[in-house]
JSON list of C-alpha atoms in Angstrom, two decimals:
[
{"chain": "A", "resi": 13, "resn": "UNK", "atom": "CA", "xyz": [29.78, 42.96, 13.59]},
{"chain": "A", "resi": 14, "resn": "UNK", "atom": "CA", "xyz": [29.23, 39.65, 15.53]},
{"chain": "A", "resi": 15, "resn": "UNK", "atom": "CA", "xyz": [30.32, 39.65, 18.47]},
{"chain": "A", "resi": 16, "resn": "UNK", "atom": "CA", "xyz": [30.70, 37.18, 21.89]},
{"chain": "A", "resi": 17, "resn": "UNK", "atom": "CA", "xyz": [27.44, 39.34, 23.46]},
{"chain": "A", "resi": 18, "resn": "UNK", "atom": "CA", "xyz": [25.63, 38.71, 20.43]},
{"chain": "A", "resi": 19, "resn": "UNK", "atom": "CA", "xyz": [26.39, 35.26, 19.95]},
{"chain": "A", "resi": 20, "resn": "UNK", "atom": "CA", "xyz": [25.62, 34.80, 24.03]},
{"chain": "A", "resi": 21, "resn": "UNK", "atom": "CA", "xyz": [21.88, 36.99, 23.07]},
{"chain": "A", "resi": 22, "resn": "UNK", "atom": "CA", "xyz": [21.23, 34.34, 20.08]},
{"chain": "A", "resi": 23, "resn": "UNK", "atom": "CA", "xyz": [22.32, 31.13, 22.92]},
{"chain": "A", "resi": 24, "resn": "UNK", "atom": "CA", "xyz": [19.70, 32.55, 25.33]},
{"chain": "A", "resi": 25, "resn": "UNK", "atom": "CA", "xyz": [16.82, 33.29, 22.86]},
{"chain": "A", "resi": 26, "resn": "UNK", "atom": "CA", "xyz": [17.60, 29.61, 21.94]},
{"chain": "A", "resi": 27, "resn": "UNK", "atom": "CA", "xyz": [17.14, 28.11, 25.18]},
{"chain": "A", "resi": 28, "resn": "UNK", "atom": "CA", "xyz": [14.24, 30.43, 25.87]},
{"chain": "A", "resi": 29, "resn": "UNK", "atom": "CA", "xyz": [12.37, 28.90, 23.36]},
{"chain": "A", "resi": 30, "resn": "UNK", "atom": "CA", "xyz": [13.38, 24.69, 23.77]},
{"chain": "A", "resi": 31, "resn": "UNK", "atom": "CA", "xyz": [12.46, 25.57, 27.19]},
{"chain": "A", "resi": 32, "resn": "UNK", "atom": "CA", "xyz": [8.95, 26.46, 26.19]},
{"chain": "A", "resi": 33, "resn": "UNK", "atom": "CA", "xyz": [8.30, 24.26, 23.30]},
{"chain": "A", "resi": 34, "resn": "UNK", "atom": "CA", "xyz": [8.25, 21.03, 23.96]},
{"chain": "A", "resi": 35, "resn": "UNK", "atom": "CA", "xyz": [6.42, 18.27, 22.80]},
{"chain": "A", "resi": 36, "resn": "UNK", "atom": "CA", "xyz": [3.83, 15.70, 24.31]},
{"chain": "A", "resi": 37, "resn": "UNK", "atom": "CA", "xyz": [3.90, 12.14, 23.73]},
{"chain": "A", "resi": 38, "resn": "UNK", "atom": "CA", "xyz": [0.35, 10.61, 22.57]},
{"chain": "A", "resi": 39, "resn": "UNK", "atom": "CA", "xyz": [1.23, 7.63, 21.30]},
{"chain": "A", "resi": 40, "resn": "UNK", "atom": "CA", "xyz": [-0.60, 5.43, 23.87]},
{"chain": "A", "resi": 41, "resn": "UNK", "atom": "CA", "xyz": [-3.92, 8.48, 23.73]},
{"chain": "A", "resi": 42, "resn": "UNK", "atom": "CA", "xyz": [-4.07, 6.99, 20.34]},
{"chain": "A", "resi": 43, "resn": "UNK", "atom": "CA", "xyz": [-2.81, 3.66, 19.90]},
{"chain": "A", "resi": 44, "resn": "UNK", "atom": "CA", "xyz": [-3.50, 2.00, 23.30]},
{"chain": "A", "resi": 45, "resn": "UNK", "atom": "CA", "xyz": [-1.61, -1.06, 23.95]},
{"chain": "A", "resi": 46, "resn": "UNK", "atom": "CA", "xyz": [-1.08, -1.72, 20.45]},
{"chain": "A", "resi": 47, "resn": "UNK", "atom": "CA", "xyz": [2.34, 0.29, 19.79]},
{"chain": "A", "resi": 48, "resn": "UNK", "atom": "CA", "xyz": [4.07, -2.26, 17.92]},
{"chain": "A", "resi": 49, "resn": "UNK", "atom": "CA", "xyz": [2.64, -2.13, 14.44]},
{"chain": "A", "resi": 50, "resn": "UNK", "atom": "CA", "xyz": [3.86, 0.61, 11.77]},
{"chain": "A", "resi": 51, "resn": "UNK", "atom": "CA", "xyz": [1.50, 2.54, 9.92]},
{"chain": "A", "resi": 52, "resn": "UNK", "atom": "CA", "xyz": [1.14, 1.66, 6.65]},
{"chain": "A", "resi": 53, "resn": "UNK", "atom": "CA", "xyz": [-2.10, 3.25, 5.08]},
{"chain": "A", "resi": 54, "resn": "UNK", "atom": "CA", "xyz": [-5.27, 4.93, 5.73]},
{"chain": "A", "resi": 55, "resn": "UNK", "atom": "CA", "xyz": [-9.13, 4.49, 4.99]},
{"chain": "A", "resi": 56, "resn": "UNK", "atom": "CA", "xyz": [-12.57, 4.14, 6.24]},
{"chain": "A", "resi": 57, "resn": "UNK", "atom": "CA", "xyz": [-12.97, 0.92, 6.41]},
{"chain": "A", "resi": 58, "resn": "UNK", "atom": "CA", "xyz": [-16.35, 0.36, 8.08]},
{"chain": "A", "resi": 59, "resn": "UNK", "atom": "CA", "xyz": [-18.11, 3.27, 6.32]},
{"chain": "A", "resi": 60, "resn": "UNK", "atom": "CA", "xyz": [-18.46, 5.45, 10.35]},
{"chain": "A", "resi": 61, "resn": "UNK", "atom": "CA", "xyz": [-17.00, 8.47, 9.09]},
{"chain": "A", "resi": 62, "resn": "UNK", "atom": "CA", "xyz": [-13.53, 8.49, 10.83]},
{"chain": "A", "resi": 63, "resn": "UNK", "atom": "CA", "xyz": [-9.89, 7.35, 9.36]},
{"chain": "A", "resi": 64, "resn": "UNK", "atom": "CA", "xyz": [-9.12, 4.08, 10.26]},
{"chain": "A", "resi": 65, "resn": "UNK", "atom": "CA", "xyz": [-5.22, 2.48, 10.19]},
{"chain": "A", "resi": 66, "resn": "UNK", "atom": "CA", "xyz": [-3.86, -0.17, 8.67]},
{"chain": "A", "resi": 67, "resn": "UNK", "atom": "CA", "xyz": [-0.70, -1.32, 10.53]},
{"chain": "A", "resi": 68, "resn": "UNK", "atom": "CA", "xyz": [1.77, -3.66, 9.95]},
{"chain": "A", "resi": 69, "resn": "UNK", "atom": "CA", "xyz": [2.99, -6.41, 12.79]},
{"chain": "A", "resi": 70, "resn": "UNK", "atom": "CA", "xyz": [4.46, -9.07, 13.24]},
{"chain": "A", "resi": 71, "resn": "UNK", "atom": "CA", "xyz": [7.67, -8.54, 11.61]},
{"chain": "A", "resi": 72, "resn": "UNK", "atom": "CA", "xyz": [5.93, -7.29, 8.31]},
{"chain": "A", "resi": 73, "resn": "UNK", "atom": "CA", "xyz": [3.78, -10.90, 8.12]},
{"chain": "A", "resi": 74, "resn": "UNK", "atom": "CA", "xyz": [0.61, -9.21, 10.00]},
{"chain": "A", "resi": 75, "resn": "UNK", "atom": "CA", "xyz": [-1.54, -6.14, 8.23]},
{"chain": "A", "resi": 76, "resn": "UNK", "atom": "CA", "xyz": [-4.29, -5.22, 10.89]},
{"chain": "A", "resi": 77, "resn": "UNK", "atom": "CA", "xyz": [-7.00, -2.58, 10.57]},
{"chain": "A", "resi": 78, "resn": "UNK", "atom": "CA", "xyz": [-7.25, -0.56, 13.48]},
{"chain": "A", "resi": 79, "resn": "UNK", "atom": "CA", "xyz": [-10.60, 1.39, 14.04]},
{"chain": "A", "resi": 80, "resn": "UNK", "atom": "CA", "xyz": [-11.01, 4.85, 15.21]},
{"chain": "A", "resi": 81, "resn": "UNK", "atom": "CA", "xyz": [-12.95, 5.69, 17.63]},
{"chain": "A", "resi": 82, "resn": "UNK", "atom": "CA", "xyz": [-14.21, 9.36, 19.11]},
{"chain": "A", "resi": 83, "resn": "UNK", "atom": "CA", "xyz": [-12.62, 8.37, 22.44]},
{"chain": "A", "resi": 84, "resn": "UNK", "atom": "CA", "xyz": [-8.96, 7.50, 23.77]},
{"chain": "A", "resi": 85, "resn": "UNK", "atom": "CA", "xyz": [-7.41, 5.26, 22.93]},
{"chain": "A", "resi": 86, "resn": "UNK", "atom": "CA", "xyz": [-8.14, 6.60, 19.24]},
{"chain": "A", "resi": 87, "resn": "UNK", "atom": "CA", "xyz": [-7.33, 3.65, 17.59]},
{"chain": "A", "resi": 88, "resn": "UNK", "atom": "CA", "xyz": [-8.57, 0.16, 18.41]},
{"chain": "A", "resi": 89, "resn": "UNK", "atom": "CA", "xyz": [-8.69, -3.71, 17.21]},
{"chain": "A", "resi": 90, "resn": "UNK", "atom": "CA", "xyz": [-11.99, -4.80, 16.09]},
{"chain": "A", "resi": 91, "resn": "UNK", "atom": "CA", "xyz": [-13.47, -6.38, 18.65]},
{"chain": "A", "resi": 92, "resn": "UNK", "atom": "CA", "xyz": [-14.44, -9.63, 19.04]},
{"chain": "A", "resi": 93, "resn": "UNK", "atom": "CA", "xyz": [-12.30, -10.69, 15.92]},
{"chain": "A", "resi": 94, "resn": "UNK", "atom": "CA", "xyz": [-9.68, -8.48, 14.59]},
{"chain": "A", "resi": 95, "resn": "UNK", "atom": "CA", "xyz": [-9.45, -7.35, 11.19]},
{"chain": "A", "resi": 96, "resn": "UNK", "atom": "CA", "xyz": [-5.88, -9.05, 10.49]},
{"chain": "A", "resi": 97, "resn": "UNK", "atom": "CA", "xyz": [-4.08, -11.40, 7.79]},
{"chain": "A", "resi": 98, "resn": "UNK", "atom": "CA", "xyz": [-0.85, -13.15, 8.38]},
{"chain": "A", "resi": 99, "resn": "UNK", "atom": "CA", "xyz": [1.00, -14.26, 5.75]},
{"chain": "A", "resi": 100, "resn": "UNK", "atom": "CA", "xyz": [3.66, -17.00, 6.54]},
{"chain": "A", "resi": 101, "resn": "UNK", "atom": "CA", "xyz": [6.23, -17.30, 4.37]},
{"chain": "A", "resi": 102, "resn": "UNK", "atom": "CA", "xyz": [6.08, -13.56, 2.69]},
{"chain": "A", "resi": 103, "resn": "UNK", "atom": "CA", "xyz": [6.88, -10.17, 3.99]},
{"chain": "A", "resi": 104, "resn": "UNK", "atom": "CA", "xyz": [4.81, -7.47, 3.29]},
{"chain": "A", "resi": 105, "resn": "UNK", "atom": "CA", "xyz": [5.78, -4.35, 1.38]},
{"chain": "A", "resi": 106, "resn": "UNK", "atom": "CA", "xyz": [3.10, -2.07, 1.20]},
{"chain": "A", "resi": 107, "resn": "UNK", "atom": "CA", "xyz": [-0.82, -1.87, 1.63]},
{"chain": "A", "resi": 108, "resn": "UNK", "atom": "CA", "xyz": [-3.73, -0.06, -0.66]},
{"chain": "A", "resi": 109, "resn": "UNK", "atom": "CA", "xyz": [-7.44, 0.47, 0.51]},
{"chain": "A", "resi": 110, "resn": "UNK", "atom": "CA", "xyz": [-9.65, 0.86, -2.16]},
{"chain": "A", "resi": 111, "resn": "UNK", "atom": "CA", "xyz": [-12.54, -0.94, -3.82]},
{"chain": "A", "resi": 112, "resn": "UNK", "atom": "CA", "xyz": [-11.65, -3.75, -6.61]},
{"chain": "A", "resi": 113, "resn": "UNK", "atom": "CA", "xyz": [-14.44, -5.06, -6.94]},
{"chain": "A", "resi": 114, "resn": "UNK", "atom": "CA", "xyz": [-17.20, -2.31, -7.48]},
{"chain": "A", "resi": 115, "resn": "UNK", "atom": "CA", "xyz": [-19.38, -3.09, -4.25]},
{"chain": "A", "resi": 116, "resn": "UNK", "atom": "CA", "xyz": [-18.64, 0.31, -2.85]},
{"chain": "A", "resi": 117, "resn": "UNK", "atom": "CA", "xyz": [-17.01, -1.59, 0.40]},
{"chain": "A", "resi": 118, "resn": "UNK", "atom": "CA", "xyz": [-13.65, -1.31, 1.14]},
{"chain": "A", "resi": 119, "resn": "UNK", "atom": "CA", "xyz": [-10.69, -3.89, -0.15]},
{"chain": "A", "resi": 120, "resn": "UNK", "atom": "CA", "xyz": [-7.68, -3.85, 0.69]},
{"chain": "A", "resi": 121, "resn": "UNK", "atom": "CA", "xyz": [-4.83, -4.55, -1.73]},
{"chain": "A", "resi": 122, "resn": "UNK", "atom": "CA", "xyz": [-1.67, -5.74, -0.20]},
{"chain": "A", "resi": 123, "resn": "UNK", "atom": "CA", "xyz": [1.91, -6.44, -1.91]},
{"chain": "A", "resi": 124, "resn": "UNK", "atom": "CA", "xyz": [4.31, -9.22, -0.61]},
{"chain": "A", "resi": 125, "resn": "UNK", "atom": "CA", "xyz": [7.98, -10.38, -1.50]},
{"chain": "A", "resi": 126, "resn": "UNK", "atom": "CA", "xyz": [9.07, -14.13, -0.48]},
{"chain": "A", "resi": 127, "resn": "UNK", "atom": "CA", "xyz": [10.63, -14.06, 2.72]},
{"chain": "A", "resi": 128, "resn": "UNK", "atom": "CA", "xyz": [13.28, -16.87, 1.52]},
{"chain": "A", "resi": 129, "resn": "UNK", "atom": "CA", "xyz": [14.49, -16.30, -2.25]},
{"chain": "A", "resi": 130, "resn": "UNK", "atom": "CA", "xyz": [16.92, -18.26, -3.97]},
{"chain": "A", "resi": 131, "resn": "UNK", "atom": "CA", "xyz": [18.16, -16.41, -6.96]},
{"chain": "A", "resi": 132, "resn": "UNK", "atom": "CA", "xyz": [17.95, -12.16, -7.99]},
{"chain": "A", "resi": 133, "resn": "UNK", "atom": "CA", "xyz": [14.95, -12.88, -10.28]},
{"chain": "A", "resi": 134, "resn": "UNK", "atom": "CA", "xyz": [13.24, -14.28, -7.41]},
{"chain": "A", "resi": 135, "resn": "UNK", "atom": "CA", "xyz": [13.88, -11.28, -5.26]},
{"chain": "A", "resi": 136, "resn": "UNK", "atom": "CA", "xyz": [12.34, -8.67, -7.80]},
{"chain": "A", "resi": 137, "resn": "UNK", "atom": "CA", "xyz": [8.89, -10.54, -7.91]},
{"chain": "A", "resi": 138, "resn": "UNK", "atom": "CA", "xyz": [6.05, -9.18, -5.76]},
{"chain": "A", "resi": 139, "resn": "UNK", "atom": "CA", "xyz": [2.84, -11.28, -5.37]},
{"chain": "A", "resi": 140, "resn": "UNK", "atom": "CA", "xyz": [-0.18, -9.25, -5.59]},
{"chain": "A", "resi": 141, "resn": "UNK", "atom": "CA", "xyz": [-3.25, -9.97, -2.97]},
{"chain": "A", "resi": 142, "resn": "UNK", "atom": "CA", "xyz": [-6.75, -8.78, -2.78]},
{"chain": "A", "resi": 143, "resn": "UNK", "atom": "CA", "xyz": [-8.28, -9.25, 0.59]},
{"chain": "A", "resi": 144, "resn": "UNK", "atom": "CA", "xyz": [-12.17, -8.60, 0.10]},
{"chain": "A", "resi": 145, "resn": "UNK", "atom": "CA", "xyz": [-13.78, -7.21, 2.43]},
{"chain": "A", "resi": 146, "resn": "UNK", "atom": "CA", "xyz": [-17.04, -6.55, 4.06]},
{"chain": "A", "resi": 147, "resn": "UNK", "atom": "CA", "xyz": [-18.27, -3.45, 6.26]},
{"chain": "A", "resi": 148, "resn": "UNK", "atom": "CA", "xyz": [-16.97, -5.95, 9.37]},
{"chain": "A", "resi": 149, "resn": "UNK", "atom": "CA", "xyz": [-14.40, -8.52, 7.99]},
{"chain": "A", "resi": 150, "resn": "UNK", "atom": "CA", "xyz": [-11.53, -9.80, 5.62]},
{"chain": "A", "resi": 151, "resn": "UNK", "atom": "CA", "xyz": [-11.64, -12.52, 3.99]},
{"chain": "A", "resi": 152, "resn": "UNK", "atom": "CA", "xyz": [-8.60, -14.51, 5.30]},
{"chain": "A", "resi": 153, "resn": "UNK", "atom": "CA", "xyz": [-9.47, -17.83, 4.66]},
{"chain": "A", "resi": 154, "resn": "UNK", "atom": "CA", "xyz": [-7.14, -21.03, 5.14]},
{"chain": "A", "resi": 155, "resn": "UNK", "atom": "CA", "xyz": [-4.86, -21.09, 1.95]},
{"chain": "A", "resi": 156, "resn": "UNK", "atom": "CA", "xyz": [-5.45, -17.12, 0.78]},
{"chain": "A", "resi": 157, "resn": "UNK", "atom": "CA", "xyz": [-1.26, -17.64, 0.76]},
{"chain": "A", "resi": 158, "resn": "UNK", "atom": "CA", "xyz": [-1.21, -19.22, -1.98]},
{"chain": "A", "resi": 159, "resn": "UNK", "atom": "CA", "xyz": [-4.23, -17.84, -4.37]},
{"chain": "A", "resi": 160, "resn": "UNK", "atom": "CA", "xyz": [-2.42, -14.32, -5.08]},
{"chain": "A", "resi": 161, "resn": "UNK", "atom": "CA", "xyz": [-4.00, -12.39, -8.11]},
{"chain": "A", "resi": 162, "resn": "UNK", "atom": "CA", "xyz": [-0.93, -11.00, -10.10]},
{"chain": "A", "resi": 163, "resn": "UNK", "atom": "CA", "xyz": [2.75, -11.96, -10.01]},
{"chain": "A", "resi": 164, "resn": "UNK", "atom": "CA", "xyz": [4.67, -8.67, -11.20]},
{"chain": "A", "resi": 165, "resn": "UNK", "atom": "CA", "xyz": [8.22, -7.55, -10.85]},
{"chain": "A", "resi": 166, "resn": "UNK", "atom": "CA", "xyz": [8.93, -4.46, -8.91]},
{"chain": "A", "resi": 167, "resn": "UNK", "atom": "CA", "xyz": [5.66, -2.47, -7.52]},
{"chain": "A", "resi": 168, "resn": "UNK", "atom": "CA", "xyz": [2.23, -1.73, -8.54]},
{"chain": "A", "resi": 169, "resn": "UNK", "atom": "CA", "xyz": [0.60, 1.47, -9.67]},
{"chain": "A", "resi": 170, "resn": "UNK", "atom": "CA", "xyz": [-2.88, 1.88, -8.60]},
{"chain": "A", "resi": 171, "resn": "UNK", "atom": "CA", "xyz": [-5.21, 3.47, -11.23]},
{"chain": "A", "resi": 172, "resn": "UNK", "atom": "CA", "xyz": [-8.77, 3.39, -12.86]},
{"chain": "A", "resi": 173, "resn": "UNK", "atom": "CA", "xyz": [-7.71, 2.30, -16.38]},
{"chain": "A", "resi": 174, "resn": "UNK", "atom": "CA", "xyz": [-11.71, 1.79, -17.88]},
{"chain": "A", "resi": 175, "resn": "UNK", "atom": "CA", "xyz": [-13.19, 4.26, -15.83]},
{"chain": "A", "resi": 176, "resn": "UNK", "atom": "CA", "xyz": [-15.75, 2.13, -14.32]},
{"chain": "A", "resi": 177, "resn": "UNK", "atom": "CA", "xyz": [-14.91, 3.02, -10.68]},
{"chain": "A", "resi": 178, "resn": "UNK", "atom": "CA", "xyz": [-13.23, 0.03, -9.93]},
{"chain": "A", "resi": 179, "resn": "UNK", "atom": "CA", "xyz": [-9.19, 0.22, -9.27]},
{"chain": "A", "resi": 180, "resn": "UNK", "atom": "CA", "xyz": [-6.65, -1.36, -11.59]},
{"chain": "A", "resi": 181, "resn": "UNK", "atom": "CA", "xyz": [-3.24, -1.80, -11.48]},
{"chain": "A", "resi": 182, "resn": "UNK", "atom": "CA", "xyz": [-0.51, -0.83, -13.94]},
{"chain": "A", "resi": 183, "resn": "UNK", "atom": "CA", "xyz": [3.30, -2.19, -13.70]},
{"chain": "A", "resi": 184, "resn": "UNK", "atom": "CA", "xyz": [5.80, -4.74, -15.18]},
{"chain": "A", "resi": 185, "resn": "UNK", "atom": "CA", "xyz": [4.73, -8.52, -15.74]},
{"chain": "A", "resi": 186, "resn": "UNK", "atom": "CA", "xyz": [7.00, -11.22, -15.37]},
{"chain": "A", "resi": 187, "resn": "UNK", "atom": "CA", "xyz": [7.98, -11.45, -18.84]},
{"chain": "A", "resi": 188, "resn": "UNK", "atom": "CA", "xyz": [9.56, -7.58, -17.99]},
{"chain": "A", "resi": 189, "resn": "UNK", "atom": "CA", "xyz": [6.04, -6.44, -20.39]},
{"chain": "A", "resi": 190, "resn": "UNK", "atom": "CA", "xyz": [4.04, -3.22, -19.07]},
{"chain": "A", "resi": 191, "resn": "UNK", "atom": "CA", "xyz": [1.09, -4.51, -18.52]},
{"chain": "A", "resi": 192, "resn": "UNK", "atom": "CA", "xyz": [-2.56, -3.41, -17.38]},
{"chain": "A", "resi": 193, "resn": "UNK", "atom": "CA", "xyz": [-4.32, -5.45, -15.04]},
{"chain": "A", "resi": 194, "resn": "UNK", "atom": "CA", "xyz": [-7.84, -4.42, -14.81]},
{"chain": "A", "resi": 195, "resn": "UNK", "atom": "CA", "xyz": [-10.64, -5.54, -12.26]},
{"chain": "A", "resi": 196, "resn": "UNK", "atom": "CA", "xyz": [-14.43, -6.79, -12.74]},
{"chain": "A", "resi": 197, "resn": "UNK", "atom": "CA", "xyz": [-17.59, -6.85, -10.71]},
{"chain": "A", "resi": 198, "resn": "UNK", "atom": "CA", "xyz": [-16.78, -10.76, -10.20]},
{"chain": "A", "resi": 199, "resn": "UNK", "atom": "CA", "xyz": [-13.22, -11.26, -8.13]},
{"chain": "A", "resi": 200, "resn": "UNK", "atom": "CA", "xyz": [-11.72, -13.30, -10.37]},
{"chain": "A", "resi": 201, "resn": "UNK", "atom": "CA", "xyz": [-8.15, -12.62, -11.56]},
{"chain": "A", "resi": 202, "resn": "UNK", "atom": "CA", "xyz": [-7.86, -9.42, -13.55]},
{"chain": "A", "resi": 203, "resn": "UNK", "atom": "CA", "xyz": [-7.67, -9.25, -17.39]},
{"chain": "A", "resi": 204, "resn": "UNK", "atom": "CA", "xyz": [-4.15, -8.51, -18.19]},
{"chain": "A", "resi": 205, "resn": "UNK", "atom": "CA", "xyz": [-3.68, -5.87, -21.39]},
{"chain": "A", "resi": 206, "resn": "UNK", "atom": "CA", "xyz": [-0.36, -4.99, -22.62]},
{"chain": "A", "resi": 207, "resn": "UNK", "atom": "CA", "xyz": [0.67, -1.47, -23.41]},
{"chain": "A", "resi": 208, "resn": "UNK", "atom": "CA", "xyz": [2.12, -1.18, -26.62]},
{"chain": "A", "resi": 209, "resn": "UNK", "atom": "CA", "xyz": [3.41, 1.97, -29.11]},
{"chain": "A", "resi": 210, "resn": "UNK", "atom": "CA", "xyz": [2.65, 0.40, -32.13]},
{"chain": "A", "resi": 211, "resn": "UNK", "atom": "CA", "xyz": [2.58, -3.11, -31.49]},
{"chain": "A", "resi": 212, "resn": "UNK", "atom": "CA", "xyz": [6.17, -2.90, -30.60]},
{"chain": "A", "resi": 213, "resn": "UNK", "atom": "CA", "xyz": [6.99, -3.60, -27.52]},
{"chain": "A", "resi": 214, "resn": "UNK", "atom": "CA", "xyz": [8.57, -1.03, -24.85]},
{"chain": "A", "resi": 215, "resn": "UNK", "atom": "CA", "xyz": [11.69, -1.06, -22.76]},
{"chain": "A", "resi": 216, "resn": "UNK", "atom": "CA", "xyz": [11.42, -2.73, -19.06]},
{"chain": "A", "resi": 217, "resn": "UNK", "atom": "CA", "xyz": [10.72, -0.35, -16.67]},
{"chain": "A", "resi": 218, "resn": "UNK", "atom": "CA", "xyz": [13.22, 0.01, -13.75]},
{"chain": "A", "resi": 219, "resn": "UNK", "atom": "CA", "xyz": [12.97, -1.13, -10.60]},
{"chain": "A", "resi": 220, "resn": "UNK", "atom": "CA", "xyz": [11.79, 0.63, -8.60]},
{"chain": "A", "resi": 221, "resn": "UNK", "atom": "CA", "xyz": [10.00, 2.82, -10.82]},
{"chain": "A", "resi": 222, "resn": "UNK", "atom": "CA", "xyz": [7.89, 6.25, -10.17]},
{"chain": "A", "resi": 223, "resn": "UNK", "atom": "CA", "xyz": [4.57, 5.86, -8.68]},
{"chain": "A", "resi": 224, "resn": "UNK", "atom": "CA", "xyz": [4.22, 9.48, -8.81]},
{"chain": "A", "resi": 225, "resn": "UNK", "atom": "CA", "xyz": [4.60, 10.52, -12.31]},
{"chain": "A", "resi": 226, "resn": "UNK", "atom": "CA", "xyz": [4.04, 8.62, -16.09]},
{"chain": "A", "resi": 227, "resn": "UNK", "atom": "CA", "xyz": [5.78, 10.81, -18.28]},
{"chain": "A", "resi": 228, "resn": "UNK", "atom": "CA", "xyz": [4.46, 9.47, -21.55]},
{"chain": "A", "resi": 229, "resn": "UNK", "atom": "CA", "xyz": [1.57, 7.10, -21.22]},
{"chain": "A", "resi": 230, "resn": "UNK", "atom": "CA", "xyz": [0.79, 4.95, -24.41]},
{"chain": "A", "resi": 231, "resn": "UNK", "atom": "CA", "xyz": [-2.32, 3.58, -24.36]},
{"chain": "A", "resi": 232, "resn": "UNK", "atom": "CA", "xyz": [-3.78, 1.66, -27.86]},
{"chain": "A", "resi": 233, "resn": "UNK", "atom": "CA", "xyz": [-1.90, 4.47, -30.01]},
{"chain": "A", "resi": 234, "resn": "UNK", "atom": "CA", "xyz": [-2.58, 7.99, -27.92]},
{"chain": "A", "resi": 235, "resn": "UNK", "atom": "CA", "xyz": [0.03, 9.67, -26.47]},
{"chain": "A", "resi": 236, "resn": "UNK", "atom": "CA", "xyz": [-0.94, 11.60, -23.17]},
{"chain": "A", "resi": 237, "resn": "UNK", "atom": "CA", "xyz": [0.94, 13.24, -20.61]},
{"chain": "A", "resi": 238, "resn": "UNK", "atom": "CA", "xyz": [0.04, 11.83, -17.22]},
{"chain": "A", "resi": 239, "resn": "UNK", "atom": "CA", "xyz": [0.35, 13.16, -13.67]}
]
């Protein structure tokens, strides 16, 4: 039977252990000064063998690359120049590492919505950027605003759709069409191929839709199950 005593027992065990637990706060050990950006991905950018963090500031209009380091404070701007872009009149929405361009150094792929819309349509588009980069910069020249490489609605899905180690990108094109975008060796725009069951065209996909799962892939006639 439960009783008062054993309710008081369970009370005490409970306080025993909060009293002992407790946790430490490291977020200056690791971050430094810089504890206003939000994690938003992770990678090795400069090839040393540790997991560097891409953060966004700046009211979602900064992404910045912090490096690790083997030392406190963990995480660190590059130094003299940080590795930042700032886009002014979008807000980012999310942030892929990767290589799209088959150098074997790391890109960085970042999503953006307009931070003023005018009509619904206008707030389902996302504008696509690929930032190259180098072992030691991005390229974030004057203008990179307005030279985005695919206008989509709703969110990208990041795949390898030739298998030639470069990443594509798989989602809904303006004209609400799934569509393939796929990547060369020369950072131009990506070729854009439709996916299609039999030359007839598929239903929209929803917005958002699953990242994580393609139930029924359809790709030039073969039906394939993909995870």
């Amino acid at each position: 039977m439960f009783t008062l005593n054993s309710a008081l027992r369970i009370l005490c065990f409970l306080i025993i252990i909060c009293s002992v637990s407790k946790c430490s706060d490291i977020t200056h050990l690791v971050f430094g000064d810089r504890t206003d950006g939000m994690p938003a991905a992770f990678g090795d950018f400069n090839s040393d063998e540790l997991t560097d963090v891409f953060v966004l500031r700046n009211n979602l209009h900064t992404m910045e690359i912090l490096l690790a380091h083997e030392e406190e404070p963990l995480l660190r701007p590059s130094r003299p120049d940080p590795l930042s872009c700032t886009f002014k009149e979008h807000l980012i929405t999310s942030v892929v590492p990767g290589d799209f361009d088959g150098d074997a150094l790391m890109d960085v792929m970042v999503t953006t919505i307009k931070e003023k819309v005018v009509d619904d349509l206008e707030r389902r588009l996302t504008y696509v950027y690929i930032i190259w980069g180098g072992a030691t910069y991005l390229n974030c020249s004057d203008g990179f605003e307005d030279n985005y490489m695919v206008h989509m609605i709703g969110q990208p899905l990041a795949i390898d759709f030739n298998q030639d180690m470069i990443i594509d990108l798989f989602g809904q094109s303006v004209r609400s069409r799934r569509m393939f975008w796929v990547f060369g060796k020369t950072r131009d725009k990506p070729m854009e191929i439709e996916m299609e069951e039999n030359s007839v065209p598929l239903p929209e996909l929803k917005v958002p839709h699953s990242h994580a799962f393609l139930g029924k892939l359809y790709i030039y006639g073969c039906e394939s199950n993909q995870i």
